[in-house]
Tab-separated table of N, CA and C in Angstrom:
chain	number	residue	atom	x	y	z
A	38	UNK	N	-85.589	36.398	103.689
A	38	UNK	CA	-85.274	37.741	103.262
A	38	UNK	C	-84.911	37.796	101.792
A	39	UNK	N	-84.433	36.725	101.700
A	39	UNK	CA	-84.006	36.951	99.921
A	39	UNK	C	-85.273	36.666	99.131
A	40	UNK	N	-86.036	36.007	99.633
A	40	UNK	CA	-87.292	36.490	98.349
A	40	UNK	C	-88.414	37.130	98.633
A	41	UNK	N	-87.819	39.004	99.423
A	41	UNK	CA	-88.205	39.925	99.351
A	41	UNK	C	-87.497	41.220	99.138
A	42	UNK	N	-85.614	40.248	99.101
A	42	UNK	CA	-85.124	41.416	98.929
A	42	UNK	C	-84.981	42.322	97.360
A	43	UNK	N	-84.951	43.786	97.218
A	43	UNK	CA	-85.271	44.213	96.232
A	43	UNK	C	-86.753	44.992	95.819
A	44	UNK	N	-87.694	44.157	96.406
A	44	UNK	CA	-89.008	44.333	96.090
A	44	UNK	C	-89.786	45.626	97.090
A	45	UNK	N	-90.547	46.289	96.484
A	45	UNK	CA	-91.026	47.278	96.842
A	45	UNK	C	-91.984	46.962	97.888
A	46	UNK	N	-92.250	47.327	98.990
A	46	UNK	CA	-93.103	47.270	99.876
A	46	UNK	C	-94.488	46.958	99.821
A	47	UNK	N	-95.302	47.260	98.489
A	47	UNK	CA	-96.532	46.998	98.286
A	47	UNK	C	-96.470	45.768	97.676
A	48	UNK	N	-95.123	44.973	96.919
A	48	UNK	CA	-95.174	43.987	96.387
A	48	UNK	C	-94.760	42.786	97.376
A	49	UNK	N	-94.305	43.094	98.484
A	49	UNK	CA	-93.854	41.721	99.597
A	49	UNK	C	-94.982	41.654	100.162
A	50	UNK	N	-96.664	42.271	100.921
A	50	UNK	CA	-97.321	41.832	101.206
A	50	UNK	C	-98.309	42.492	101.478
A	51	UNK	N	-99.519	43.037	100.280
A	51	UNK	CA	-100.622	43.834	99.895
A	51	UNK	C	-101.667	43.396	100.837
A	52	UNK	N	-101.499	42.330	102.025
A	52	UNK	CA	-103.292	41.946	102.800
A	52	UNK	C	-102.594	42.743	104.024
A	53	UNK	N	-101.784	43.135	104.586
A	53	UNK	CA	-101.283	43.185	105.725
A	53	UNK	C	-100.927	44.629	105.688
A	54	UNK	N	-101.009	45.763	106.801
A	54	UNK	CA	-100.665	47.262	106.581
A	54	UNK	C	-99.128	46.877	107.194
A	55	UNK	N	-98.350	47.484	106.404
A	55	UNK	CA	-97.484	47.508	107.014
A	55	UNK	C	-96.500	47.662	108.187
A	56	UNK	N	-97.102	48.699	108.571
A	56	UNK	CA	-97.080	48.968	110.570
A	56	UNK	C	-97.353	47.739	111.037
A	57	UNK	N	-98.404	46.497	110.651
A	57	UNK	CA	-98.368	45.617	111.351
A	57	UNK	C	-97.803	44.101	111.227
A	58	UNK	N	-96.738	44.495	110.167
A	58	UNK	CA	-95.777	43.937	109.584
A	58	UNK	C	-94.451	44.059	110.223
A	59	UNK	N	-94.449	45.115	110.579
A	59	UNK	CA	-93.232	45.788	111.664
A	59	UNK	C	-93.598	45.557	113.047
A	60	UNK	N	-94.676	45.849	113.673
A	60	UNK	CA	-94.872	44.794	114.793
A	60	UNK	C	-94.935	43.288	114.955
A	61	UNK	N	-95.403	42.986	114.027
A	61	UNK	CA	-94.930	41.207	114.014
A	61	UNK	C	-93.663	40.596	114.214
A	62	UNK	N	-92.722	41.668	113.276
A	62	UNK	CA	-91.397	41.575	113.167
A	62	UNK	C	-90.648	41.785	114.684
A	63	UNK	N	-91.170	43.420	115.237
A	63	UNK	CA	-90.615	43.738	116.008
A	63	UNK	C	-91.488	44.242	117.425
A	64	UNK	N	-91.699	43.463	117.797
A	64	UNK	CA	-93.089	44.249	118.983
A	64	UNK	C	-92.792	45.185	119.781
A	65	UNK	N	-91.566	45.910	119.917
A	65	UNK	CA	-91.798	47.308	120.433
A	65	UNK	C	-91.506	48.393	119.365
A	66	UNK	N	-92.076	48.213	118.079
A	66	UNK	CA	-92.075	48.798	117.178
A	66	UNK	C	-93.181	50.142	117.709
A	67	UNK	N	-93.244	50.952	118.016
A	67	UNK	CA	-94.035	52.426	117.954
A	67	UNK	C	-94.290	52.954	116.695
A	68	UNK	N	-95.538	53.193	116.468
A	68	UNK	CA	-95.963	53.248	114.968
A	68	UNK	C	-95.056	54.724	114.572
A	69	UNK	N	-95.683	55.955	115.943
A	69	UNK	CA	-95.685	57.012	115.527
A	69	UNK	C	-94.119	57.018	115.988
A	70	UNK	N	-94.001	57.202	117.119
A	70	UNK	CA	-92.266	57.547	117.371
A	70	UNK	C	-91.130	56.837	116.898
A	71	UNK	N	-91.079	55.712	116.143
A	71	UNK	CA	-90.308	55.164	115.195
A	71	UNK	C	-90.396	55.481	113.893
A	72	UNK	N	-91.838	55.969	113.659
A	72	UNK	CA	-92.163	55.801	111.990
A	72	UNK	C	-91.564	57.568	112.121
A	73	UNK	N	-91.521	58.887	112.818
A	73	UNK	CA	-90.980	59.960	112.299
A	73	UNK	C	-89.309	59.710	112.863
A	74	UNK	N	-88.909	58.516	113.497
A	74	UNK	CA	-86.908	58.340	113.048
A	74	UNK	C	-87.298	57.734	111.769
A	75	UNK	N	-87.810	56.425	111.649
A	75	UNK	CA	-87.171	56.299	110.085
A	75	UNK	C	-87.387	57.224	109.287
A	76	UNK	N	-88.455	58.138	108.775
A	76	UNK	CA	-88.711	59.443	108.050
A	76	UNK	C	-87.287	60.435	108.016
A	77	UNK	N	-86.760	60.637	109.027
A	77	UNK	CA	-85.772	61.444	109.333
A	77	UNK	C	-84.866	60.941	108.977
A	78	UNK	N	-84.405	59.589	108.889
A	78	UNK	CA	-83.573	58.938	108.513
A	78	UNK	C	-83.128	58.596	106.697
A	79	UNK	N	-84.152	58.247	106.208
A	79	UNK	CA	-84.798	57.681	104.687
A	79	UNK	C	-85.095	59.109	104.333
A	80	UNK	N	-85.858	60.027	104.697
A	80	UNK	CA	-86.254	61.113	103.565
A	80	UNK	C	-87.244	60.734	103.270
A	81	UNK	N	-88.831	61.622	102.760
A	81	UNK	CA	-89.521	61.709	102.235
A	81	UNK	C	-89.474	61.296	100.934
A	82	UNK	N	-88.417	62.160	99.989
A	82	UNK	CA	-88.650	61.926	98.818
A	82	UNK	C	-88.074	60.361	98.422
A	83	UNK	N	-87.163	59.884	99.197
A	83	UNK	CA	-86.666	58.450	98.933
A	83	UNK	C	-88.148	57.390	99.078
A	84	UNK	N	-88.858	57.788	100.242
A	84	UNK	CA	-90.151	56.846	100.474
A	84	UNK	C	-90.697	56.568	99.661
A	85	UNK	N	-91.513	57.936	98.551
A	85	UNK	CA	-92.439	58.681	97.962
A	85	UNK	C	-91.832	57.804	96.451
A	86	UNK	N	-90.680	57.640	96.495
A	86	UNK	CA	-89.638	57.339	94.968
A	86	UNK	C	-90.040	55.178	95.528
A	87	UNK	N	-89.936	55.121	96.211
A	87	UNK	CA	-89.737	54.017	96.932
A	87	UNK	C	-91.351	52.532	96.831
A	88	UNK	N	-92.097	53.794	97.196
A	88	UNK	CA	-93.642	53.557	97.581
A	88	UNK	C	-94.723	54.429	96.696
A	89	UNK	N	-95.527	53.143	95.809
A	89	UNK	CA	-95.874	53.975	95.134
A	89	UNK	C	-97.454	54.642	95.873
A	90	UNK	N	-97.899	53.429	96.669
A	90	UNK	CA	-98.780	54.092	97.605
A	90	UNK	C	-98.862	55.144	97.757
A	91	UNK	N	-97.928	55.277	98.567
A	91	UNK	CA	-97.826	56.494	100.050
A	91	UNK	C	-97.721	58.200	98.885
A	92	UNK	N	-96.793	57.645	97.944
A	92	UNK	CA	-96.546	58.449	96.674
A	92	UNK	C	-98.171	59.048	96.430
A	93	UNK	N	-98.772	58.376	96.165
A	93	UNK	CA	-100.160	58.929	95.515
A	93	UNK	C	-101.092	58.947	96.414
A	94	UNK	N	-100.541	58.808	98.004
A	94	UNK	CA	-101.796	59.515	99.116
A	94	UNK	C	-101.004	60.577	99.270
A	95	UNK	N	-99.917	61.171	99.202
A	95	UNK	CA	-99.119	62.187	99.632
A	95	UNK	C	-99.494	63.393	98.429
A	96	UNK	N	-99.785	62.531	96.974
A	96	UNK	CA	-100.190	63.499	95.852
A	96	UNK	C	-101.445	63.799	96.589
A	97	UNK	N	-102.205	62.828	97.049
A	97	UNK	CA	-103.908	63.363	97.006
A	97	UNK	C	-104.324	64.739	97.930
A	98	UNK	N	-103.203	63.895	98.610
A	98	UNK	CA	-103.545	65.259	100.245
A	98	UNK	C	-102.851	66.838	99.693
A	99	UNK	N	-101.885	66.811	98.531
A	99	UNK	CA	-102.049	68.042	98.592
A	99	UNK	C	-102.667	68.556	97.549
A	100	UNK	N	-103.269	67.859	96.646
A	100	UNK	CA	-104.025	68.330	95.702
A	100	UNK	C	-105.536	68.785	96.778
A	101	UNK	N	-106.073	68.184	97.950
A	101	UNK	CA	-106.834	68.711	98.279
A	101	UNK	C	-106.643	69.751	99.691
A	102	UNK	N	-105.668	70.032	99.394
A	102	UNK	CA	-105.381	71.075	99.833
A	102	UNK	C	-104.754	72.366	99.628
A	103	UNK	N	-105.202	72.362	98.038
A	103	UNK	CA	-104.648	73.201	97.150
A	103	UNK	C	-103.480	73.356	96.894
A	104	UNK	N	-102.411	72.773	97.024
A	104	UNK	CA	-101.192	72.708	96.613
A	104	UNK	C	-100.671	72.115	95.234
């Protein structure tokens, strides 16, 4: 854990999606019904600040959706 702690999510391990990083970890991990508690938990904008990914699929989707 310590030589990942600190580091942003895309930088501890870019071959692997993360969901299946969390099942490895934890096998009754539920993608969808765990992934909207942690959301609820963390906040959007903490993720978005967090992840620069998710940050710039979250820009894309609303740029094409006119927002």
């Amino acid at each position: 854990l310590k030589q990942i702690q600190g580091k942003k999510p895309e930088e501890i391990n870019n071959q692997m999606p993360p969901s299946k990083l969390l099942i490895e970890a934890a096998p009754s991990y539920d993608k969808v019904q765990d992934g909207i508690h942690i959301l609820s938990q963390i906040g959007l904008d903490f993720l978005c600040q967090e992840c620069l990914h998710f940050r710039n699929w979250i820009k894309r989707m609303v740029e094409k959706l006119g927002g």
